Structure formats: C-alpha cells, structure tokens
C-alpha cells in the first residue's frame, strides 16, 4: 500500500505547472510550494505536469528543478519525478556510472524487484541511456556477483503462489550439497536456483532446508558465501519472504549510528512510496519500536526533511 496522499479532487496539471512556474520566479525558489505540489501527485499526474510545463514554458521541468533546487532535496525530487521503472533505471545508471560506483544499490534494485518489473526496467534502461543494462553490469560487476545479477535479469520467473514441494526438496538438497556439505562452495548451483525459482518456491525451499538439515538457508548463505554475492542471495531470499521487512531494515541501517546514508534513504523512500511504503512503515515500527517518520525527522533537516515526510504520509 502506498503512503502518497493526493488531493481529493484532482488539480489540473496546467494549474500545477503555473504554480510551479511562480515558485521559480523571483529571488530564490519557493521550495515549500514545490514540495506542496510535487509530493502530493502520483506518477501519472507528475507526467502530465511535466508535459504542461513544457507546452507552456518551452522548458523541461526537470532541468528547471535541477537549476532551482540543490543538495539532497534536488536529488530526491528529481528521482521522484520519474515513474517506477524510470526511477530504477536512473538509480542503476548513476550507481554504475558516477564517480562512486555503488554496487550495493545495484544489488538491492535488481535482487528485490519482481521478474516483470525487471523486464520493463531493462527496456526503459535501454531506451533512456542507449545501452544495455547487461552490458553495463558486465563492465562493473565481477565474478559470482555479476553472474547472479545477469541471471536475475535474463530468466523470467513465475510470480504465482503455486509451489512444487518435490522440486523444493530437491533444490534444498542441491543447495546443501553445493554448500555446507562440501569443502568450498559450488556457487553455480546457488546462482541457478536463486535466479530461476519463484518467490513462493524459494520460501518452500527455505522450509525444506530447515526441516532436512536443521539450520536455516540464510545461515548457510552467510557461512558459505561472502561480499556482494552473499548480499545478492540474502536480498533475493528476504524479498521472497517479506520485502517490506527487508526494506525496513535497509532504512534502519541507513540512519543507524553517526551520520545518515542519504543516498540509501532517498532511494528506498522515493522508490517504495507508491508501492508498499505503508507496510514498510508497519514493519519498521514492529521491529524498531519507533515510527519511520520519527526516525527520518530526527536524521534529516530543512526542506529535504519535509519532502521525505510528505511522501511518508501521516505519522501513525
């Protein structure tokens, strides 16, 4: 469930475009006015506003926002202006091609999305950046980590709830033989099963593994693998079981301790607001005994804070 709150009666995109233009005029930008509009429009409405703005002022709204806003607010608002697949494509491109290569972000996006989301993402990435996502991954990711990412992108997985228990037991056995039972690890088996099985089947494999070998698959992954490859497998498994709990943990880690990992904070809030943020907030509260809104409030400031809090909706 989304946390986005939009006006009860739709505002015309033309009116929104005019109000934004006014917010940009004069000395300095009226950030509050910009947030008041954009943080309360869904993806379709934002796309219409962008069209209207272009028609009326012969200027791309994104370019204007980039020149009017700055810092973390600019990053968050610009990402927010895209639809779901465009957001993911933008995140991946930046993570693979800015000065700081962020393979953690790449792993999170590819390993937490459903198969159909990944198919759309690949198309959008190619049409936006004129290059194939697989090609860029081959350049930047290495070894088994690269293999699992490419396998997730290339193999369509079922998204249904049906489970093949016989296959799940076989898979559990194959994973045990490839990992805990032998000296060293046969990563190939992990790559194949984790990239080809549906989320429902992965949950079943996990249950079989625990029943058959008395330990969890998660523990086995932590023992047998390392680095980004381990992170990819754990992300796939955790998102099969409970994606909202997974994202609650990512958000918690981004604000834990001294300083804030704003790149992660922005990425998760902006990409999940229109999908399942209500559930992520519930999981966050359940696990950390504090509301996500309160955590964000104490870790951010200024207009950047008010933009994120607007996306998160009421604090309850």
PDB file of C-alpha atoms in Angstrom:
ATOM      1  CA  UNK A   1       0.000   0.000   0.000  1.00  0.00           C
ATOM      2  CA  UNK A   2       1.209   3.441  -0.951  1.00  0.00           C
ATOM      3  CA  UNK A   3       1.640   6.308   1.522  1.00  0.00           C
ATOM      4  CA  UNK A   4       1.199   9.022  -1.092  1.00  0.00           C
ATOM      5  CA  UNK A   5      -1.603  11.471  -0.271  1.00  0.00           C
ATOM      6  CA  UNK A   6      -3.147  13.278  -3.238  1.00  0.00           C
ATOM      7  CA  UNK A   7      -5.851  15.980  -3.175  1.00  0.00           C
ATOM      8  CA  UNK A   8      -9.401  14.528  -3.002  1.00  0.00           C
ATOM      9  CA  UNK A   9     -10.401  16.367  -6.165  1.00  0.00           C
ATOM     10  CA  UNK A  10      -7.753  16.367  -8.889  1.00  0.00           C
ATOM     11  CA  UNK A  11      -5.978  19.646  -9.618  1.00  0.00           C
ATOM     12  CA  UNK A  12      -5.462  20.410 -13.294  1.00  0.00           C
ATOM     13  CA  UNK A  13      -1.862  19.779 -14.445  1.00  0.00           C
ATOM     14  CA  UNK A  14      -1.998  23.205 -16.087  1.00  0.00           C
ATOM     15  CA  UNK A  15      -2.698  24.904 -12.744  1.00  0.00           C
ATOM     16  CA  UNK A  16       0.126  22.929 -11.135  1.00  0.00           C
ATOM     17  CA  UNK A  17       2.509  23.996 -13.914  1.00  0.00           C
ATOM     18  CA  UNK A  18       1.548  27.653 -13.411  1.00  0.00           C
ATOM     19  CA  UNK A  19       2.052  27.398  -9.629  1.00  0.00           C
ATOM     20  CA  UNK A  20       5.474  25.784 -10.120  1.00  0.00           C
ATOM     21  CA  UNK A  21       6.494  28.492 -12.562  1.00  0.00           C
ATOM     22  CA  UNK A  22       5.510  31.101  -9.973  1.00  0.00           C
ATOM     23  CA  UNK A  23       7.522  29.250  -7.308  1.00  0.00           C
ATOM     24  CA  UNK A  24      10.633  29.520  -9.518  1.00  0.00           C
ATOM     25  CA  UNK A  25      10.219  33.207 -10.297  1.00  0.00           C
ATOM     26  CA  UNK A  26      11.769  35.983  -8.294  1.00  0.00           C
ATOM     27  CA  UNK A  27      14.682  35.719  -5.929  1.00  0.00           C
ATOM     28  CA  UNK A  28      15.289  32.135  -4.818  1.00  0.00           C
ATOM     29  CA  UNK A  29      12.925  29.256  -5.235  1.00  0.00           C
ATOM     30  CA  UNK A  30       9.819  28.747  -3.102  1.00  0.00           C
ATOM     31  CA  UNK A  31      10.772  25.223  -2.018  1.00  0.00           C
ATOM     32  CA  UNK A  32       7.685  24.784   0.132  1.00  0.00           C
ATOM     33  CA  UNK A  33       5.388  25.467  -2.805  1.00  0.00           C
ATOM     34  CA  UNK A  34       7.306  22.969  -4.968  1.00  0.00           C
ATOM     35  CA  UNK A  35       7.085  20.276  -2.259  1.00  0.00           C
ATOM     36  CA  UNK A  36       3.421  21.071  -1.605  1.00  0.00           C
ATOM     37  CA  UNK A  37       2.615  20.248  -5.216  1.00  0.00           C
ATOM     38  CA  UNK A  38       5.010  17.511  -6.291  1.00  0.00           C
ATOM     39  CA  UNK A  39       4.992  15.433  -3.090  1.00  0.00           C
ATOM     40  CA  UNK A  40       1.202  15.080  -3.460  1.00  0.00           C
ATOM     41  CA  UNK A  41       0.850  13.963  -7.082  1.00  0.00           C
ATOM     42  CA  UNK A  42       1.014  10.396  -8.359  1.00  0.00           C
ATOM     43  CA  UNK A  43       3.228   9.245 -11.249  1.00  0.00           C
ATOM     44  CA  UNK A  44       0.592   9.941 -13.917  1.00  0.00           C
ATOM     45  CA  UNK A  45      -0.162  13.399 -12.554  1.00  0.00           C
ATOM     46  CA  UNK A  46       3.565  14.224 -12.396  1.00  0.00           C
ATOM     47  CA  UNK A  47       3.994  13.185 -16.027  1.00  0.00           C
ATOM     48  CA  UNK A  48       1.072  15.448 -17.067  1.00  0.00           C
ATOM     49  CA  UNK A  49       2.516  18.379 -15.122  1.00  0.00           C
ATOM     50  CA  UNK A  50       5.815  17.885 -16.934  1.00  0.00           C
ATOM     51  CA  UNK A  51       4.026  17.889 -20.318  1.00  0.00           C
ATOM     52  CA  UNK A  52       2.021  21.003 -19.488  1.00  0.00           C
ATOM     53  CA  UNK A  53       5.110  22.819 -18.229  1.00  0.00           C
ATOM     54  CA  UNK A  54       6.944  22.048 -21.451  1.00  0.00           C
ATOM     55  CA  UNK A  55       3.988  23.207 -23.571  1.00  0.00           C
ATOM     56  CA  UNK A  56       3.503  26.452 -21.660  1.00  0.00           C
ATOM     57  CA  UNK A  57       7.088  27.494 -20.965  1.00  0.00           C
ATOM     58  CA  UNK A  58       9.103  25.612 -23.651  1.00  0.00           C
ATOM     59  CA  UNK A  59      11.327  24.266 -20.930  1.00  0.00           C
ATOM     60  CA  UNK A  60      11.854  20.825 -19.397  1.00  0.00           C
ATOM     61  CA  UNK A  61      10.550  20.893 -15.830  1.00  0.00           C
ATOM     62  CA  UNK A  62      13.310  18.506 -14.683  1.00  0.00           C
ATOM     63  CA  UNK A  63      16.016  20.850 -15.951  1.00  0.00           C
ATOM     64  CA  UNK A  64      14.341  23.748 -14.218  1.00  0.00           C
ATOM     65  CA  UNK A  65      14.032  21.833 -10.960  1.00  0.00           C
ATOM     66  CA  UNK A  66      17.714  20.896 -11.198  1.00  0.00           C
ATOM     67  CA  UNK A  67      18.686  24.551 -11.507  1.00  0.00           C
ATOM     68  CA  UNK A  68      16.308  25.783  -8.769  1.00  0.00           C
ATOM     69  CA  UNK A  69      16.843  23.124  -6.103  1.00  0.00           C
ATOM     70  CA  UNK A  70      20.087  21.945  -4.579  1.00  0.00           C
ATOM     71  CA  UNK A  71      21.649  19.217  -2.481  1.00  0.00           C
ATOM     72  CA  UNK A  72      19.659  16.289  -1.145  1.00  0.00           C
ATOM     73  CA  UNK A  73      16.310  17.911  -1.864  1.00  0.00           C
ATOM     74  CA  UNK A  74      17.257  18.201  -5.535  1.00  0.00           C
ATOM     75  CA  UNK A  75      18.344  14.540  -5.670  1.00  0.00           C
ATOM     76  CA  UNK A  76      15.114  13.337  -4.042  1.00  0.00           C
ATOM     77  CA  UNK A  77      12.731  15.498  -6.099  1.00  0.00           C
ATOM     78  CA  UNK A  78      14.390  14.705  -9.439  1.00  0.00           C
ATOM     79  CA  UNK A  79      14.208  10.968  -8.751  1.00  0.00           C
ATOM     80  CA  UNK A  80      10.600  11.305  -7.605  1.00  0.00           C
ATOM     81  CA  UNK A  81       9.570  12.909 -10.922  1.00  0.00           C
ATOM     82  CA  UNK A  82      10.033   9.609 -12.784  1.00  0.00           C
ATOM     83  CA  UNK A  83       7.678   6.650 -12.936  1.00  0.00           C
ATOM     84  CA  UNK A  84       8.589   3.375 -11.205  1.00  0.00           C
ATOM     85  CA  UNK A  85      10.722   1.800 -13.955  1.00  0.00           C
ATOM     86  CA  UNK A  86      12.410   5.115 -14.820  1.00  0.00           C
ATOM     87  CA  UNK A  87      13.370   5.600 -11.162  1.00  0.00           C
ATOM     88  CA  UNK A  88      15.030   2.192 -11.086  1.00  0.00           C
ATOM     89  CA  UNK A  89      16.806   2.808 -14.397  1.00  0.00           C
ATOM     90  CA  UNK A  90      18.083   6.190 -13.143  1.00  0.00           C
ATOM     91  CA  UNK A  91      19.330   4.679  -9.866  1.00  0.00           C
ATOM     92  CA  UNK A  92      21.165   1.893 -11.700  1.00  0.00           C
ATOM     93  CA  UNK A  93      22.739   4.219 -14.230  1.00  0.00           C
ATOM     94  CA  UNK A  94      24.001   6.555 -11.510  1.00  0.00           C
ATOM     95  CA  UNK A  95      25.228   3.653  -9.387  1.00  0.00           C
ATOM     96  CA  UNK A  96      27.160   2.201 -12.330  1.00  0.00           C
ATOM     97  CA  UNK A  97      28.471   5.423 -13.844  1.00  0.00           C
ATOM     98  CA  UNK A  98      29.115   8.176 -11.340  1.00  0.00           C
ATOM     99  CA  UNK A  99      32.469   8.732  -9.662  1.00  0.00           C
ATOM    100  CA  UNK A 100      31.393   6.405  -6.855  1.00  0.00           C
ATOM    101  CA  UNK A 101      30.321   3.004  -8.205  1.00  0.00           C
ATOM    102  CA  UNK A 102      27.608   1.776  -5.824  1.00  0.00           C
ATOM    103  CA  UNK A 103      27.217  -1.962  -6.394  1.00  0.00           C
ATOM    104  CA  UNK A 104      25.248  -2.265  -3.149  1.00  0.00           C
ATOM    105  CA  UNK A 105      22.469  -0.125  -4.652  1.00  0.00           C
ATOM    106  CA  UNK A 106      22.621  -2.137  -7.898  1.00  0.00           C
ATOM    107  CA  UNK A 107      22.262  -5.385  -5.924  1.00  0.00           C
ATOM    108  CA  UNK A 108      19.326  -4.025  -3.933  1.00  0.00           C
ATOM    109  CA  UNK A 109      17.380  -2.908  -7.000  1.00  0.00           C
ATOM    110  CA  UNK A 110      17.937  -5.992  -9.158  1.00  0.00           C
ATOM    111  CA  UNK A 111      17.520  -8.579  -6.402  1.00  0.00           C
ATOM    112  CA  UNK A 112      14.433  -7.028  -4.767  1.00  0.00           C
ATOM    113  CA  UNK A 113      12.307  -6.441  -7.889  1.00  0.00           C
ATOM    114  CA  UNK A 114       9.880  -8.931  -9.375  1.00  0.00           C
ATOM    115  CA  UNK A 115      10.597 -10.598 -12.688  1.00  0.00           C
ATOM    116  CA  UNK A 116       8.083  -8.468 -14.609  1.00  0.00           C
ATOM    117  CA  UNK A 117       9.476  -5.271 -13.063  1.00  0.00           C
ATOM    118  CA  UNK A 118      12.954  -6.289 -14.237  1.00  0.00           C
ATOM    119  CA  UNK A 119      11.783  -6.906 -17.813  1.00  0.00           C
ATOM    120  CA  UNK A 120      10.277  -3.386 -18.005  1.00  0.00           C
ATOM    121  CA  UNK A 121      13.349  -1.932 -16.287  1.00  0.00           C
ATOM    122  CA  UNK A 122      15.662  -3.411 -18.943  1.00  0.00           C
ATOM    123  CA  UNK A 123      13.604  -1.840 -21.745  1.00  0.00           C
ATOM    124  CA  UNK A 124      13.455   1.556 -20.050  1.00  0.00           C
ATOM    125  CA  UNK A 125      17.199   1.484 -19.315  1.00  0.00           C
ATOM    126  CA  UNK A 126      17.956   0.760 -22.958  1.00  0.00           C
ATOM    127  CA  UNK A 127      15.596   3.395 -24.362  1.00  0.00           C
ATOM    128  CA  UNK A 128      16.766   6.057 -21.883  1.00  0.00           C
ATOM    129  CA  UNK A 129      20.522   5.519 -21.947  1.00  0.00           C
ATOM    130  CA  UNK A 130      21.052   3.866 -25.332  1.00  0.00           C
ATOM    131  CA  UNK A 131      22.955   0.944 -23.859  1.00  0.00           C
ATOM    132  CA  UNK A 132      22.001  -2.443 -22.444  1.00  0.00           C
ATOM    133  CA  UNK A 133      21.870  -2.836 -18.671  1.00  0.00           C
ATOM    134  CA  UNK A 134      23.504  -6.278 -19.019  1.00  0.00           C
ATOM    135  CA  UNK A 135      26.424  -4.728 -20.871  1.00  0.00           C
ATOM    136  CA  UNK A 136      26.963  -2.105 -18.160  1.00  0.00           C
ATOM    137  CA  UNK A 137      26.805  -4.789 -15.463  1.00  0.00           C
ATOM    138  CA  UNK A 138      29.407  -6.874 -17.275  1.00  0.00           C
ATOM    139  CA  UNK A 139      31.722  -3.861 -17.163  1.00  0.00           C
ATOM    140  CA  UNK A 140      31.237  -3.023 -13.478  1.00  0.00           C
ATOM    141  CA  UNK A 141      30.319  -6.203 -11.569  1.00  0.00           C
ATOM    142  CA  UNK A 142      32.612  -9.199 -11.127  1.00  0.00           C
ATOM    143  CA  UNK A 143      32.581 -12.946 -10.615  1.00  0.00           C
ATOM    144  CA  UNK A 144      29.622 -14.682  -8.992  1.00  0.00           C
ATOM    145  CA  UNK A 145      28.059 -11.354  -8.102  1.00  0.00           C
ATOM    146  CA  UNK A 146      27.929 -10.460 -11.788  1.00  0.00           C
ATOM    147  CA  UNK A 147      26.548 -13.921 -12.631  1.00  0.00           C
ATOM    148  CA  UNK A 148      23.633 -13.706 -10.196  1.00  0.00           C
ATOM    149  CA  UNK A 149      22.666 -10.199 -11.358  1.00  0.00           C
ATOM    150  CA  UNK A 150      22.732 -11.195 -15.031  1.00  0.00           C
ATOM    151  CA  UNK A 151      20.812 -14.400 -14.286  1.00  0.00           C
ATOM    152  CA  UNK A 152      18.073 -12.450 -12.466  1.00  0.00           C
ATOM    153  CA  UNK A 153      17.730 -10.164 -15.479  1.00  0.00           C
ATOM    154  CA  UNK A 154      17.708 -12.895 -18.088  1.00  0.00           C
ATOM    155  CA  UNK A 155      15.454 -15.563 -16.602  1.00  0.00           C
ATOM    156  CA  UNK A 156      11.741 -14.807 -16.310  1.00  0.00           C
ATOM    157  CA  UNK A 157      10.429 -16.247 -13.037  1.00  0.00           C
ATOM    158  CA  UNK A 158       6.865 -17.170 -12.200  1.00  0.00           C
ATOM    159  CA  UNK A 159       5.148 -14.707  -9.861  1.00  0.00           C
ATOM    160  CA  UNK A 160       2.345 -17.085  -8.907  1.00  0.00           C
ATOM    161  CA  UNK A 161       1.778 -18.572  -5.479  1.00  0.00           C
ATOM    162  CA  UNK A 162       1.826 -22.235  -6.538  1.00  0.00           C
ATOM    163  CA  UNK A 163       4.594 -24.357  -5.022  1.00  0.00           C
ATOM    164  CA  UNK A 164       6.216 -27.580  -6.197  1.00  0.00           C
ATOM    165  CA  UNK A 165       7.177 -29.253  -2.901  1.00  0.00           C
ATOM    166  CA  UNK A 166       9.001 -32.115  -4.608  1.00  0.00           C
ATOM    167  CA  UNK A 167      11.185 -29.666  -6.521  1.00  0.00           C
ATOM    168  CA  UNK A 168      11.682 -27.560  -3.366  1.00  0.00           C
ATOM    169  CA  UNK A 169      13.048 -30.591  -1.511  1.00  0.00           C
ATOM    170  CA  UNK A 170      15.364 -31.412  -4.443  1.00  0.00           C
ATOM    171  CA  UNK A 171      16.567 -27.806  -4.546  1.00  0.00           C
ATOM    172  CA  UNK A 172      17.197 -27.776  -0.795  1.00  0.00           C
ATOM    173  CA  UNK A 173      19.275 -30.959  -1.178  1.00  0.00           C
ATOM    174  CA  UNK A 174      21.194 -29.472  -4.137  1.00  0.00           C
ATOM    175  CA  UNK A 175      21.975 -26.308  -2.133  1.00  0.00           C
ATOM    176  CA  UNK A 176      23.160 -28.368   0.853  1.00  0.00           C
ATOM    177  CA  UNK A 177      25.425 -30.453  -1.371  1.00  0.00           C
ATOM    178  CA  UNK A 178      26.765 -27.324  -3.093  1.00  0.00           C
ATOM    179  CA  UNK A 179      27.393 -25.509   0.189  1.00  0.00           C
ATOM    180  CA  UNK A 180      27.525 -26.854   3.701  1.00  0.00           C
ATOM    181  CA  UNK A 181      28.198 -30.482   2.740  1.00  0.00           C
ATOM    182  CA  UNK A 182      31.295 -29.861   0.669  1.00  0.00           C
ATOM    183  CA  UNK A 183      34.625 -28.193   1.106  1.00  0.00           C
ATOM    184  CA  UNK A 184      34.342 -24.872  -0.721  1.00  0.00           C
ATOM    185  CA  UNK A 185      31.117 -23.817  -2.399  1.00  0.00           C
ATOM    186  CA  UNK A 186      29.606 -24.600  -5.786  1.00  0.00           C
ATOM    187  CA  UNK A 187      28.288 -21.080  -6.473  1.00  0.00           C
ATOM    188  CA  UNK A 188      26.773 -22.161  -9.806  1.00  0.00           C
ATOM    189  CA  UNK A 189      24.015 -24.098  -8.025  1.00  0.00           C
ATOM    190  CA  UNK A 190      23.156 -21.094  -5.831  1.00  0.00           C
ATOM    191  CA  UNK A 191      23.034 -18.795  -8.875  1.00  0.00           C
ATOM    192  CA  UNK A 192      20.751 -21.148 -10.786  1.00  0.00           C
ATOM    193  CA  UNK A 193      18.216 -21.825  -8.033  1.00  0.00           C
ATOM    194  CA  UNK A 194      18.078 -18.270  -6.675  1.00  0.00           C
ATOM    195  CA  UNK A 195      17.611 -16.719 -10.115  1.00  0.00           C
ATOM    196  CA  UNK A 196      15.121 -19.239 -11.533  1.00  0.00           C
ATOM    197  CA  UNK A 197      12.725 -20.112  -8.701  1.00  0.00           C
ATOM    198  CA  UNK A 198       9.658 -18.050  -7.893  1.00  0.00           C
ATOM    199  CA  UNK A 199       9.381 -16.302  -4.531  1.00  0.00           C
ATOM    200  CA  UNK A 200       6.797 -18.867  -3.378  1.00  0.00           C
ATOM    201  CA  UNK A 201       9.152 -21.722  -4.271  1.00  0.00           C
ATOM    202  CA  UNK A 202      12.116 -20.056  -2.538  1.00  0.00           C
ATOM    203  CA  UNK A 203      10.092 -19.871   0.681  1.00  0.00           C
ATOM    204  CA  UNK A 204       9.304 -23.591   0.282  1.00  0.00           C
ATOM    205  CA  UNK A 205      12.997 -24.391  -0.343  1.00  0.00           C
ATOM    206  CA  UNK A 206      13.877 -22.488   2.825  1.00  0.00           C
ATOM    207  CA  UNK A 207      11.347 -24.518   4.837  1.00  0.00           C
ATOM    208  CA  UNK A 208      12.598 -27.817   3.374  1.00  0.00           C
ATOM    209  CA  UNK A 209      16.199 -26.838   4.112  1.00  0.00           C
ATOM    210  CA  UNK A 210      15.406 -26.175   7.754  1.00  0.00           C
ATOM    211  CA  UNK A 211      13.417 -29.444   8.068  1.00  0.00           C
ATOM    212  CA  UNK A 212      16.075 -31.541   6.346  1.00  0.00           C
ATOM    213  CA  UNK A 213      19.276 -30.060   7.777  1.00  0.00           C
ATOM    214  CA  UNK A 214      18.209 -28.331  10.976  1.00  0.00           C
ATOM    215  CA  UNK A 215      19.669 -24.947  10.025  1.00  0.00           C
ATOM    216  CA  UNK A 216      18.316 -22.040   8.015  1.00  0.00           C
ATOM    217  CA  UNK A 217      19.253 -21.350   4.424  1.00  0.00           C
ATOM    218  CA  UNK A 218      20.120 -17.796   5.499  1.00  0.00           C
ATOM    219  CA  UNK A 219      22.756 -19.125   7.914  1.00  0.00           C
ATOM    220  CA  UNK A 220      24.143 -21.406   5.213  1.00  0.00           C
ATOM    221  CA  UNK A 221      24.461 -18.462   2.794  1.00  0.00           C
ATOM    222  CA  UNK A 222      26.267 -16.414   5.444  1.00  0.00           C
ATOM    223  CA  UNK A 223      28.653 -19.288   6.134  1.00  0.00           C
ATOM    224  CA  UNK A 224      29.332 -20.341   2.547  1.00  0.00           C
ATOM    225  CA  UNK A 225      29.424 -17.064   0.605  1.00  0.00           C
ATOM    226  CA  UNK A 226      30.739 -13.548   1.100  1.00  0.00           C
ATOM    227  CA  UNK A 227      30.708  -9.966  -0.149  1.00  0.00           C
ATOM    228  CA  UNK A 228      28.269  -8.754  -2.758  1.00  0.00           C
ATOM    229  CA  UNK A 229      27.395 -12.281  -3.894  1.00  0.00           C
ATOM    230  CA  UNK A 230      26.223 -13.075  -0.364  1.00  0.00           C
ATOM    231  CA  UNK A 231      24.303  -9.807  -0.275  1.00  0.00           C
ATOM    232  CA  UNK A 232      22.542 -10.650  -3.543  1.00  0.00           C
ATOM    233  CA  UNK A 233      21.442 -14.097  -2.341  1.00  0.00           C
ATOM    234  CA  UNK A 234      20.218 -12.742   1.008  1.00  0.00           C
ATOM    235  CA  UNK A 235      18.292  -9.946  -0.717  1.00  0.00           C
ATOM    236  CA  UNK A 236      16.548 -12.436  -3.023  1.00  0.00           C
ATOM    237  CA  UNK A 237      15.664 -14.690  -0.087  1.00  0.00           C
ATOM    238  CA  UNK A 238      14.497 -11.890   2.235  1.00  0.00           C
ATOM    239  CA  UNK A 239      12.391 -10.291  -0.516  1.00  0.00           C
ATOM    240  CA  UNK A 240      10.786 -13.667  -1.237  1.00  0.00           C
ATOM    241  CA  UNK A 241       9.768 -13.954   2.422  1.00  0.00           C
ATOM    242  CA  UNK A 242       8.924 -10.355   3.313  1.00  0.00           C
ATOM    243  CA  UNK A 243      10.068  -7.479   1.061  1.00  0.00           C
ATOM    244  CA  UNK A 244       8.643  -4.851   3.429  1.00  0.00           C
ATOM    245  CA  UNK A 245      10.674  -6.179   6.352  1.00  0.00           C
ATOM    246  CA  UNK A 246      13.761  -6.182   4.113  1.00  0.00           C
ATOM    247  CA  UNK A 247      13.280  -2.504   3.190  1.00  0.00           C
ATOM    248  CA  UNK A 248      12.542  -1.535   6.804  1.00  0.00           C
ATOM    249  CA  UNK A 249      15.941  -2.981   7.726  1.00  0.00           C
ATOM    250  CA  UNK A 250      17.679  -1.147   4.854  1.00  0.00           C
ATOM    251  CA  UNK A 251      16.128   2.124   6.058  1.00  0.00           C
ATOM    252  CA  UNK A 252      17.114   1.437   9.664  1.00  0.00           C
ATOM    253  CA  UNK A 253      20.723   0.794   8.660  1.00  0.00           C
ATOM    254  CA  UNK A 254      20.817   3.988   6.585  1.00  0.00           C
ATOM    255  CA  UNK A 255      20.065   6.055   9.714  1.00  0.00           C
ATOM    256  CA  UNK A 256      21.857   3.992  12.361  1.00  0.00           C
ATOM    257  CA  UNK A 257      24.847   5.434  14.197  1.00  0.00           C
ATOM    258  CA  UNK A 258      26.564   8.688  13.335  1.00  0.00           C
ATOM    259  CA  UNK A 259      25.592  10.383  10.103  1.00  0.00           C
ATOM    260  CA  UNK A 260      22.988   9.310   7.576  1.00  0.00           C
ATOM    261  CA  UNK A 261      23.373   7.371   4.362  1.00  0.00           C
ATOM    262  CA  UNK A 262      21.161   9.782   2.402  1.00  0.00           C
ATOM    263  CA  UNK A 263      21.647   8.008  -0.925  1.00  0.00           C
ATOM    264  CA  UNK A 264      20.013   4.886   0.516  1.00  0.00           C
ATOM    265  CA  UNK A 265      17.379   6.801   2.456  1.00  0.00           C
ATOM    266  CA  UNK A 266      16.277   8.700  -0.665  1.00  0.00           C
ATOM    267  CA  UNK A 267      16.411   5.612  -2.880  1.00  0.00           C
ATOM    268  CA  UNK A 268      14.168   3.485  -0.679  1.00  0.00           C
ATOM    269  CA  UNK A 269      11.621   6.142   0.299  1.00  0.00           C
ATOM    270  CA  UNK A 270      11.268   7.552  -3.217  1.00  0.00           C
ATOM    271  CA  UNK A 271      11.011   4.143  -4.924  1.00  0.00           C
ATOM    272  CA  UNK A 272       8.630   2.496  -2.419  1.00  0.00           C
ATOM    273  CA  UNK A 273       6.230   5.376  -1.623  1.00  0.00           C
ATOM    274  CA  UNK A 274       3.852   4.427  -4.443  1.00  0.00           C
ATOM    275  CA  UNK A 275       4.208   0.664  -3.906  1.00  0.00           C
ATOM    276  CA  UNK A 276       4.314  -0.659  -0.331  1.00  0.00           C
ATOM    277  CA  UNK A 277       5.528   2.089   1.997  1.00  0.00           C
ATOM    278  CA  UNK A 278       2.537   1.692   4.339  1.00  0.00           C
ATOM    279  CA  UNK A 279       3.628  -1.890   5.031  1.00  0.00           C
ATOM    280  CA  UNK A 280       7.299  -0.920   5.318  1.00  0.00           C
ATOM    281  CA  UNK A 281       6.324   1.656   7.964  1.00  0.00           C
ATOM    282  CA  UNK A 282       4.402  -1.035   9.873  1.00  0.00           C
ATOM    283  CA  UNK A 283       7.368  -3.446   9.727  1.00  0.00           C
ATOM    284  CA  UNK A 284       9.724  -0.662  10.824  1.00  0.00           C
ATOM    285  CA  UNK A 285       7.599   0.152  13.842  1.00  0.00           C
ATOM    286  CA  UNK A 286       7.200  -3.508  14.777  1.00  0.00           C
ATOM    287  CA  UNK A 287      10.941  -4.229  14.641  1.00  0.00           C
ATOM    288  CA  UNK A 288      12.472  -0.985  15.940  1.00  0.00           C
ATOM    289  CA  UNK A 289       9.716   0.262  18.290  1.00  0.00           C
ATOM    290  CA  UNK A 290       9.874   3.693  16.675  1.00  0.00           C
ATOM    291  CA  UNK A 291       7.944   5.158  13.761  1.00  0.00           C
ATOM    292  CA  UNK A 292       9.784   5.583  10.477  1.00  0.00           C
ATOM    293  CA  UNK A 293       8.527   9.180  10.336  1.00  0.00           C
ATOM    294  CA  UNK A 294      10.166   9.948  13.685  1.00  0.00           C
ATOM    295  CA  UNK A 295      13.441   8.326  12.598  1.00  0.00           C
ATOM    296  CA  UNK A 296      13.501  10.337   9.361  1.00  0.00           C
ATOM    297  CA  UNK A 297      12.551  13.502  11.240  1.00  0.00           C
ATOM    298  CA  UNK A 298      15.493  13.170  13.621  1.00  0.00           C
ATOM    299  CA  UNK A 299      18.005  12.254  10.894  1.00  0.00           C
ATOM    300  CA  UNK A 300      17.191  14.922   8.299  1.00  0.00           C
ATOM    301  CA  UNK A 301      16.506  18.645   8.240  1.00  0.00           C
ATOM    302  CA  UNK A 302      15.067  21.540   6.286  1.00  0.00           C
ATOM    303  CA  UNK A 303      13.107  21.194   3.057  1.00  0.00           C
ATOM    304  CA  UNK A 304      14.719  17.824   2.403  1.00  0.00           C
ATOM    305  CA  UNK A 305      13.119  16.567   5.613  1.00  0.00           C
ATOM    306  CA  UNK A 306       9.705  17.990   4.769  1.00  0.00           C
ATOM    307  CA  UNK A 307       9.785  16.425   1.293  1.00  0.00           C
ATOM    308  CA  UNK A 308      10.557  12.923   2.641  1.00  0.00           C
ATOM    309  CA  UNK A 309       7.966  13.262   5.410  1.00  0.00           C
ATOM    310  CA  UNK A 310       5.355  14.380   2.855  1.00  0.00           C
ATOM    311  CA  UNK A 311       5.995  11.191   0.899  1.00  0.00           C
ATOM    312  CA  UNK A 312       5.753   9.066   4.050  1.00  0.00           C
ATOM    313  CA  UNK A 313       2.307  10.443   4.848  1.00  0.00           C
ATOM    314  CA  UNK A 314       0.750  10.846   8.327  1.00  0.00           C
ATOM    315  CA  UNK A 315       2.747   9.601  11.313  1.00  0.00           C
ATOM    316  CA  UNK A 316       0.820   6.704  12.797  1.00  0.00           C
TER     317      UNK A 316
END
